[in-house]
Amino acid sequence: MRASRAEEYREFATNRAAHLYRSACLLTSGDTHLAEDLVQETLGRMYVLWGRVSRIENPAGYAQTVLVRSFLTHRRRRSASERPVGELPDSALLRTDDPELRLALLGALGRLSPKDRAVVVLRYWEDRSIEETADAMNVSSAAVRSRAVRALGKLREQLGGSLVEFAAR
C-alpha cells in the first residue's frame, strides 16, 4: 500500500512539475531560480499531504493554490526584495517566436505588485474563475475583481502602444 502511494505521488509530481514551473516563472517575472524553489517547496508540501490526498477533490488545483500561497509568502519576506540586475535569466520561457514581446510582458508583470501579479496569472494564465482565484489567494471575490481591473490597467499603461507594435508583426 505504501509503495503504491509513493508511486502515485511520483507520477503526480512528474506530470504537474512543468505546469507548476511555467506558472511559477510567470509569478516571479522570469526569475527561474526562484520559480524552481517555489515548485520544489510546493511539491514538498504536496508530498507531506499525499497520504490525505483522497480528501482533496482536485490535487492539481490544490498544488496551484499551494504554489501561489508560497509565492505570496515569499514576497512578504524582507529578503524577497533583493533582485539581480544587468543580465537576463536563462530560461526556457524565453524561447518563442517573438522574444521581444515575451520580455516586454515579463517586465510589465514584474512591475506589478505580487498580489496583482498573482491575480493576473491565476485569472488569465491559469484561466481560473474569480471564486477559484479568491480561494487560492485567500481573499474575497470583490478583492480579486478590483485587483484584476487595477492590474490590467497598469499593464495597459506600462505597455502602452508597444503591445500594438508587437501584435502588428
mmCIF file of C-alpha atoms in Angstrom:
data_model
loop_
_atom_site.group_PDB
_atom_site.id
_atom_site.type_symbol
_atom_site.label_atom_id
_atom_site.label_comp_id
_atom_site.label_asym_id
_atom_site.label_seq_id
_atom_site.Cartn_x
_atom_site.Cartn_y
_atom_site.Cartn_z
ATOM 1 C CA MET A 1 0.000 0.000 0.000
ATOM 2 C CA ARG A 2 2.764 2.437 0.971
ATOM 3 C CA ALA A 3 4.749 1.759 -2.230
ATOM 4 C CA SER A 4 1.687 2.411 -4.391
ATOM 5 C CA ARG A 5 1.108 5.814 -2.725
ATOM 6 C CA ALA A 6 4.737 6.728 -3.323
ATOM 7 C CA GLU A 7 4.391 5.718 -6.964
ATOM 8 C CA GLU A 8 1.143 7.725 -7.272
ATOM 9 C CA TYR A 9 2.885 10.781 -5.866
ATOM 10 C CA ARG A 10 5.883 10.313 -8.164
ATOM 11 C CA GLU A 11 3.533 10.156 -11.160
ATOM 12 C CA PHE A 12 1.614 13.244 -9.965
ATOM 13 C CA ALA A 13 4.820 15.219 -9.414
ATOM 14 C CA THR A 14 6.221 14.206 -12.794
ATOM 15 C CA ASN A 15 3.012 15.201 -14.593
ATOM 16 C CA ARG A 16 2.499 18.543 -12.783
ATOM 17 C CA ALA A 17 6.063 19.852 -12.377
ATOM 18 C CA ALA A 18 6.310 21.504 -15.802
ATOM 19 C CA HIS A 19 2.961 23.255 -15.436
ATOM 20 C CA LEU A 20 3.813 24.423 -11.936
ATOM 21 C CA TYR A 21 7.175 25.685 -13.198
ATOM 22 C CA ARG A 22 5.584 27.717 -16.008
ATOM 23 C CA SER A 23 3.156 29.290 -13.558
ATOM 24 C CA ALA A 24 5.961 29.985 -11.088
ATOM 25 C CA CYS A 25 8.036 31.656 -13.829
ATOM 26 C CA LEU A 26 5.129 33.976 -14.576
ATOM 27 C CA LEU A 27 4.577 34.732 -10.910
ATOM 28 C CA THR A 28 8.265 35.529 -10.409
ATOM 29 C CA SER A 29 8.531 37.553 -13.654
ATOM 30 C CA GLY A 30 11.014 35.175 -15.180
ATOM 31 C CA ASP A 31 13.205 34.511 -12.133
ATOM 32 C CA THR A 32 13.852 30.874 -12.972
ATOM 33 C CA HIS A 33 15.795 30.137 -9.810
ATOM 34 C CA LEU A 34 13.025 31.376 -7.536
ATOM 35 C CA ALA A 35 10.493 29.549 -9.723
ATOM 36 C CA GLU A 36 12.394 26.288 -9.208
ATOM 37 C CA ASP A 37 12.479 26.906 -5.452
ATOM 38 C CA LEU A 38 8.729 27.564 -5.367
ATOM 39 C CA VAL A 39 7.973 24.399 -7.340
ATOM 40 C CA GLN A 40 10.224 22.368 -5.065
ATOM 41 C CA GLU A 41 8.516 23.811 -1.980
ATOM 42 C CA THR A 42 5.083 23.135 -3.487
ATOM 43 C CA LEU A 43 5.918 19.536 -4.351
ATOM 44 C CA GLY A 44 7.408 19.046 -0.884
ATOM 45 C CA ARG A 45 4.224 20.266 0.765
ATOM 46 C CA MET A 46 2.152 18.070 -1.529
ATOM 47 C CA TYR A 47 4.277 15.055 -0.567
ATOM 48 C CA VAL A 48 3.545 15.657 3.105
ATOM 49 C CA LEU A 49 -0.193 15.821 2.334
ATOM 50 C CA TRP A 50 -0.217 12.958 -0.148
ATOM 51 C CA GLY A 51 -1.484 10.419 2.384
ATOM 52 C CA ARG A 52 -4.585 12.578 2.779
ATOM 53 C CA VAL A 53 -4.914 13.352 -0.939
ATOM 54 C CA SER A 54 -8.097 11.291 -1.196
ATOM 55 C CA ARG A 55 -9.798 14.091 0.751
ATOM 56 C CA ILE A 56 -8.575 16.679 -1.758
ATOM 57 C CA GLU A 57 -11.030 16.906 -4.632
ATOM 58 C CA ASN A 58 -8.558 18.292 -7.195
ATOM 59 C CA PRO A 59 -4.880 17.654 -6.304
ATOM 60 C CA ALA A 60 -3.612 19.600 -9.360
ATOM 61 C CA GLY A 61 -5.676 22.650 -8.417
ATOM 62 C CA TYR A 62 -4.607 22.330 -4.810
ATOM 63 C CA ALA A 63 -0.958 22.256 -5.923
ATOM 64 C CA GLN A 64 -1.524 25.511 -7.855
ATOM 65 C CA THR A 65 -3.023 27.050 -4.726
ATOM 66 C CA VAL A 66 -0.017 25.931 -2.673
ATOM 67 C CA LEU A 67 2.283 27.449 -5.312
ATOM 68 C CA VAL A 68 0.532 30.830 -5.265
ATOM 69 C CA ARG A 69 0.448 30.959 -1.485
ATOM 70 C CA SER A 70 4.149 30.017 -1.330
ATOM 71 C CA PHE A 71 4.901 32.834 -3.769
ATOM 72 C CA LEU A 72 2.903 35.386 -1.761
ATOM 73 C CA THR A 73 4.573 34.250 1.472
ATOM 74 C CA HIS A 74 7.987 34.584 -0.148
ATOM 75 C CA ARG A 75 7.176 38.115 -1.362
ATOM 76 C CA ARG A 76 6.318 39.199 2.195
ATOM 77 C CA ARG A 77 9.786 38.289 3.448
ATOM 78 C CA ARG A 78 12.320 41.110 3.682
ATOM 79 C CA SER A 79 14.894 39.227 1.611
ATOM 80 C CA ALA A 80 12.415 38.926 -1.257
ATOM 81 C CA SER A 81 13.184 42.467 -2.404
ATOM 82 C CA GLU A 82 16.715 41.517 -3.483
ATOM 83 C CA ARG A 83 16.899 41.487 -7.268
ATOM 84 C CA PRO A 84 19.854 40.693 -9.528
ATOM 85 C CA VAL A 85 20.338 43.232 -12.305
ATOM 86 C CA GLY A 86 22.232 43.543 -15.515
ATOM 87 C CA GLU A 87 21.509 40.198 -17.140
ATOM 88 C CA LEU A 88 18.543 38.236 -18.395
ATOM 89 C CA PRO A 89 17.645 34.899 -16.831
ATOM 90 C CA ASP A 90 18.468 31.890 -18.961
ATOM 91 C CA SER A 91 15.059 30.383 -19.304
ATOM 92 C CA ALA A 92 13.076 28.007 -21.443
ATOM 93 C CA LEU A 93 10.355 30.652 -21.247
ATOM 94 C CA LEU A 94 12.402 32.953 -23.433
ATOM 95 C CA ARG A 95 12.258 30.544 -26.388
ATOM 96 C CA THR A 96 9.431 31.875 -28.505
ATOM 97 C CA ASP A 97 8.659 33.237 -31.921
ATOM 98 C CA ASP A 98 8.758 36.766 -30.516
ATOM 99 C CA PRO A 99 11.240 37.136 -27.656
ATOM 100 C CA GLU A 100 10.757 40.923 -27.520
ATOM 101 C CA LEU A 101 7.065 40.519 -26.732
ATOM 102 C CA ARG A 102 7.758 37.887 -24.085
ATOM 103 C CA LEU A 103 10.386 40.099 -22.429
ATOM 104 C CA ALA A 104 8.080 43.114 -22.540
ATOM 105 C CA LEU A 105 5.258 41.147 -20.936
ATOM 106 C CA LEU A 106 7.514 39.576 -18.281
ATOM 107 C CA GLY A 107 8.924 43.021 -17.478
ATOM 108 C CA ALA A 108 5.438 44.503 -17.173
ATOM 109 C CA LEU A 109 4.342 41.599 -14.948
ATOM 110 C CA GLY A 110 7.425 42.153 -12.814
ATOM 111 C CA ARG A 111 6.435 45.754 -12.157
ATOM 112 C CA LEU A 112 3.067 44.715 -10.732
ATOM 113 C CA SER A 113 2.701 44.104 -7.018
ATOM 114 C CA PRO A 114 2.917 40.416 -6.047
ATOM 115 C CA LYS A 115 -0.822 40.153 -5.342
ATOM 116 C CA ASP A 116 -1.762 41.884 -8.610
ATOM 117 C CA ARG A 117 0.630 39.587 -10.464
ATOM 118 C CA ALA A 118 -0.899 36.529 -8.769
ATOM 119 C CA VAL A 119 -4.387 37.632 -9.822
ATOM 120 C CA VAL A 120 -3.299 38.112 -13.447
ATOM 121 C CA VAL A 121 -1.528 34.739 -13.564
ATOM 122 C CA LEU A 122 -4.386 32.846 -11.933
ATOM 123 C CA ARG A 123 -7.212 34.546 -13.853
ATOM 124 C CA TYR A 124 -5.663 34.845 -17.301
ATOM 125 C CA TRP A 125 -2.832 32.296 -17.482
ATOM 126 C CA GLU A 126 -4.440 29.557 -15.386
ATOM 127 C CA ASP A 127 -7.934 30.544 -16.635
ATOM 128 C CA ARG A 128 -9.432 30.277 -13.165
ATOM 129 C CA SER A 129 -12.758 31.765 -12.168
ATOM 130 C CA ILE A 130 -12.961 34.719 -9.805
ATOM 131 C CA GLU A 131 -14.070 32.423 -6.993
ATOM 132 C CA GLU A 132 -11.251 29.932 -7.585
ATOM 133 C CA THR A 133 -8.730 32.767 -7.666
ATOM 134 C CA ALA A 134 -10.157 34.242 -4.461
ATOM 135 C CA ASP A 135 -9.936 30.852 -2.766
ATOM 136 C CA ALA A 136 -6.342 30.298 -3.917
ATOM 137 C CA MET A 137 -5.283 33.719 -2.649
ATOM 138 C CA ASN A 138 -7.416 33.575 0.486
ATOM 139 C CA VAL A 139 -9.190 36.867 -0.336
ATOM 140 C CA SER A 140 -12.733 37.875 -1.264
ATOM 141 C CA SER A 141 -14.152 37.742 -4.788
ATOM 142 C CA ALA A 142 -14.528 41.523 -4.738
ATOM 143 C CA ALA A 143 -10.815 41.875 -3.967
ATOM 144 C CA VAL A 144 -9.973 39.662 -6.946
ATOM 145 C CA ARG A 145 -12.212 41.695 -9.258
ATOM 146 C CA SER A 146 -10.774 45.028 -8.153
ATOM 147 C CA ARG A 147 -7.179 43.738 -8.299
ATOM 148 C CA ALA A 148 -7.756 42.309 -11.781
ATOM 149 C CA VAL A 149 -9.109 45.625 -13.082
ATOM 150 C CA ARG A 150 -6.268 47.557 -11.456
ATOM 151 C CA ALA A 151 -3.587 45.122 -12.643
ATOM 152 C CA LEU A 152 -4.845 45.062 -16.239
ATOM 153 C CA GLY A 153 -4.984 48.867 -16.210
ATOM 154 C CA LYS A 154 -1.376 49.018 -15.014
ATOM 155 C CA LEU A 155 -0.313 46.527 -17.693
ATOM 156 C CA ARG A 156 -2.026 48.592 -20.396
ATOM 157 C CA GLU A 157 -0.408 51.740 -19.044
ATOM 158 C CA GLN A 158 3.057 50.148 -18.931
ATOM 159 C CA LEU A 159 2.828 48.522 -22.348
ATOM 160 C CA GLY A 160 1.007 51.424 -23.980
ATOM 161 C CA GLY A 161 1.373 51.394 -27.730
ATOM 162 C CA SER A 162 4.210 48.872 -27.589
ATOM 163 C CA LEU A 163 1.757 45.979 -27.349
ATOM 164 C CA VAL A 164 0.104 47.088 -30.593
ATOM 165 C CA GLU A 165 3.567 47.376 -32.135
ATOM 166 C CA PHE A 166 4.352 43.750 -31.199
ATOM 167 C CA ALA A 167 0.936 42.469 -32.325
ATOM 168 C CA ALA A 168 1.288 44.115 -35.750
ATOM 169 C CA ARG A 169 4.310 41.957 -36.647
#
